[in-house]
PDB file of C-alpha atoms in Angstrom:
ATOM      1  CA  UNK D 778       0.004   0.001  -0.009  1.00 77.00           C
ATOM      2  CA  UNK D 779       2.941   2.332   0.581  1.00 84.00           C
ATOM      3  CA  UNK D 780       3.990   1.708  -3.016  1.00 88.00           C
ATOM      4  CA  UNK D 781       0.530   2.959  -4.102  1.00 87.00           C
ATOM      5  CA  UNK D 782       0.932   6.120  -2.033  1.00 88.00           C
ATOM      6  CA  UNK D 783       4.378   6.846  -3.536  1.00 90.00           C
ATOM      7  CA  UNK D 784       3.018   6.095  -6.988  1.00 91.00           C
ATOM      8  CA  UNK D 785       0.098   8.513  -6.506  1.00 89.00           C
ATOM      9  CA  UNK D 786       2.420  11.215  -5.199  1.00 90.00           C
ATOM     10  CA  UNK D 787       4.973  10.950  -8.000  1.00 92.00           C
ATOM     11  CA  UNK D 788       2.274  10.570 -10.666  1.00 92.00           C
ATOM     12  CA  UNK D 789       0.622  13.722  -9.353  1.00 90.00           C
ATOM     13  CA  UNK D 790       3.938  15.534  -9.414  1.00 91.00           C
ATOM     14  CA  UNK D 791       4.622  14.413 -12.947  1.00 92.00           C
ATOM     15  CA  UNK D 792       1.201  15.677 -14.049  1.00 89.00           C
ATOM     16  CA  UNK D 793       1.845  18.936 -12.205  1.00 85.00           C
ATOM     17  CA  UNK D 794       5.270  19.605 -13.720  1.00 88.00           C
ATOM     18  CA  UNK D 795       4.375  18.513 -17.240  1.00 87.00           C
ATOM     19  CA  UNK D 796       3.553  21.340 -19.652  1.00 81.00           C
ATOM     20  CA  UNK D 797      -0.175  21.616 -19.138  1.00 82.00           C
ATOM     21  CA  UNK D 798      -2.526  23.782 -21.127  1.00 84.00           C
ATOM     22  CA  UNK D 799      -5.468  23.682 -18.722  1.00 88.00           C
ATOM     23  CA  UNK D 800      -5.776  24.702 -15.097  1.00 88.00           C
ATOM     24  CA  UNK D 801      -7.970  21.698 -14.383  1.00 89.00           C
ATOM     25  CA  UNK D 802      -5.162  19.266 -15.204  1.00 90.00           C
ATOM     26  CA  UNK D 803      -2.802  21.167 -12.919  1.00 90.00           C
ATOM     27  CA  UNK D 804      -5.337  21.007 -10.076  1.00 91.00           C
ATOM     28  CA  UNK D 805      -5.866  17.288 -10.644  1.00 91.00           C
ATOM     29  CA  UNK D 806      -2.107  16.777 -10.345  1.00 91.00           C
ATOM     30  CA  UNK D 807      -2.075  18.697  -7.082  1.00 90.00           C
ATOM     31  CA  UNK D 808      -4.984  16.610  -5.770  1.00 90.00           C
ATOM     32  CA  UNK D 809      -3.276  13.328  -6.750  1.00 91.00           C
ATOM     33  CA  UNK D 810      -0.111  14.369  -4.928  1.00 90.00           C
ATOM     34  CA  UNK D 811      -2.181  15.345  -1.892  1.00 88.00           C
ATOM     35  CA  UNK D 812      -3.974  11.988  -1.956  1.00 88.00           C
ATOM     36  CA  UNK D 813      -0.619  10.239  -2.042  1.00 90.00           C
ATOM     37  CA  UNK D 814       0.512  12.228   1.014  1.00 87.00           C
ATOM     38  CA  UNK D 815      -2.693  11.331   2.857  1.00 86.00           C
ATOM     39  CA  UNK D 816      -2.218   7.625   2.107  1.00 86.00           C
ATOM     40  CA  UNK D 817       1.421   7.794   3.160  1.00 85.00           C
ATOM     41  CA  UNK D 818       0.596   9.630   6.364  1.00 84.00           C
ATOM     42  CA  UNK D 819      -1.969   7.028   7.383  1.00 82.00           C
ATOM     43  CA  UNK D 820       0.753   4.363   7.325  1.00 81.00           C
ATOM     44  CA  UNK D 821       3.599   6.330   8.880  1.00 81.00           C
ATOM     45  CA  UNK D 822       1.536   8.323  11.417  1.00 78.00           C
ATOM     46  CA  UNK D 823      -1.016   5.689  12.406  1.00 76.00           C
ATOM     47  CA  UNK D 824      -0.574   6.461  16.106  1.00 79.00           C
ATOM     48  CA  UNK D 825      -1.107  10.208  15.710  1.00 83.00           C
ATOM     49  CA  UNK D 826      -4.664  10.632  14.457  1.00 83.00           C
ATOM     50  CA  UNK D 827      -4.788  14.403  14.953  1.00 87.00           C
ATOM     51  CA  UNK D 828      -1.948  14.981  12.514  1.00 85.00           C
ATOM     52  CA  UNK D 829      -3.748  12.870   9.923  1.00 82.00           C
ATOM     53  CA  UNK D 830      -6.899  14.959  10.459  1.00 88.00           C
ATOM     54  CA  UNK D 831      -4.822  18.108   9.981  1.00 88.00           C
ATOM     55  CA  UNK D 832      -3.402  16.837   6.675  1.00 86.00           C
ATOM     56  CA  UNK D 833      -6.919  15.878   5.487  1.00 88.00           C
ATOM     57  CA  UNK D 834      -8.283  19.297   6.476  1.00 92.00           C
ATOM     58  CA  UNK D 835      -5.467  21.056   4.589  1.00 90.00           C
ATOM     59  CA  UNK D 836      -6.275  18.920   1.538  1.00 88.00           C
ATOM     60  CA  UNK D 837      -9.929  19.897   1.745  1.00 92.00           C
ATOM     61  CA  UNK D 838      -9.045  23.594   2.010  1.00 93.00           C
ATOM     62  CA  UNK D 839      -6.688  23.304  -0.917  1.00 91.00           C
ATOM     63  CA  UNK D 840      -9.373  21.635  -3.035  1.00 92.00           C
ATOM     64  CA  UNK D 841     -11.924  24.319  -2.257  1.00 94.00           C
ATOM     65  CA  UNK D 842      -9.425  27.082  -3.079  1.00 94.00           C
ATOM     66  CA  UNK D 843      -8.569  25.408  -6.386  1.00 91.00           C
ATOM     67  CA  UNK D 844     -12.245  25.135  -7.251  1.00 93.00           C
ATOM     68  CA  UNK D 845     -12.875  28.787  -6.372  1.00 95.00           C
ATOM     69  CA  UNK D 846      -9.888  29.862  -8.461  1.00 91.00           C
ATOM     70  CA  UNK D 847     -11.064  27.749 -11.385  1.00 91.00           C
ATOM     71  CA  UNK D 848     -14.567  29.274 -11.244  1.00 93.00           C
ATOM     72  CA  UNK D 849     -13.099  32.803 -11.048  1.00 91.00           C
ATOM     73  CA  UNK D 850     -10.834  32.207 -14.078  1.00 89.00           C
ATOM     74  CA  UNK D 851     -13.695  30.640 -16.019  1.00 89.00           C
ATOM     75  CA  UNK D 852     -15.912  33.664 -15.370  1.00 91.00           C
ATOM     76  CA  UNK D 853     -13.188  36.130 -16.283  1.00 87.00           C
ATOM     77  CA  UNK D 854     -11.682  34.446 -19.344  1.00 85.00           C
ATOM     78  CA  UNK D 855     -14.328  32.007 -20.502  1.00 86.00           C
ATOM     79  CA  UNK D 856     -11.918  29.036 -20.475  1.00 86.00           C
ATOM     80  CA  UNK D 857      -9.311  27.469 -18.203  1.00 85.00           C
ATOM     81  CA  UNK D 858      -6.263  27.816 -20.407  1.00 86.00           C
ATOM     82  CA  UNK D 859      -3.044  28.691 -18.604  1.00 85.00           C
ATOM     83  CA  UNK D 860      -1.899  31.045 -21.374  1.00 84.00           C
ATOM     84  CA  UNK D 861      -4.881  33.328 -20.607  1.00 78.00           C
ATOM     85  CA  UNK D 862      -3.663  33.870 -17.059  1.00 79.00           C
ATOM     86  CA  UNK D 863      -0.923  36.192 -18.224  1.00 76.00           C
ATOM     87  CA  UNK D 864      -3.611  38.460 -19.731  1.00 64.00           C
ATOM     88  CA  UNK D 865      -5.330  39.018 -16.369  1.00 59.00           C
TER      89      UNK D 865
END
């Protein structure tokens, strides 16, 4: 299971650092990396439940901020292309 968490993390990072045209693909890469960190923390920090809850809460806040940013960009530009962010 730890291999799965490392795989999710590095797959998310590879999606994040690849040349992406859309914001949604960048946010999906961030979420995959966050999911890998959550899986990894459940194995390594199994005795410290509060720290796991903190990591999950930070992931939820990050997801809501990404969604709000995506909605704002979609309303301003009409699409989620990264090249349009330099025009804002």
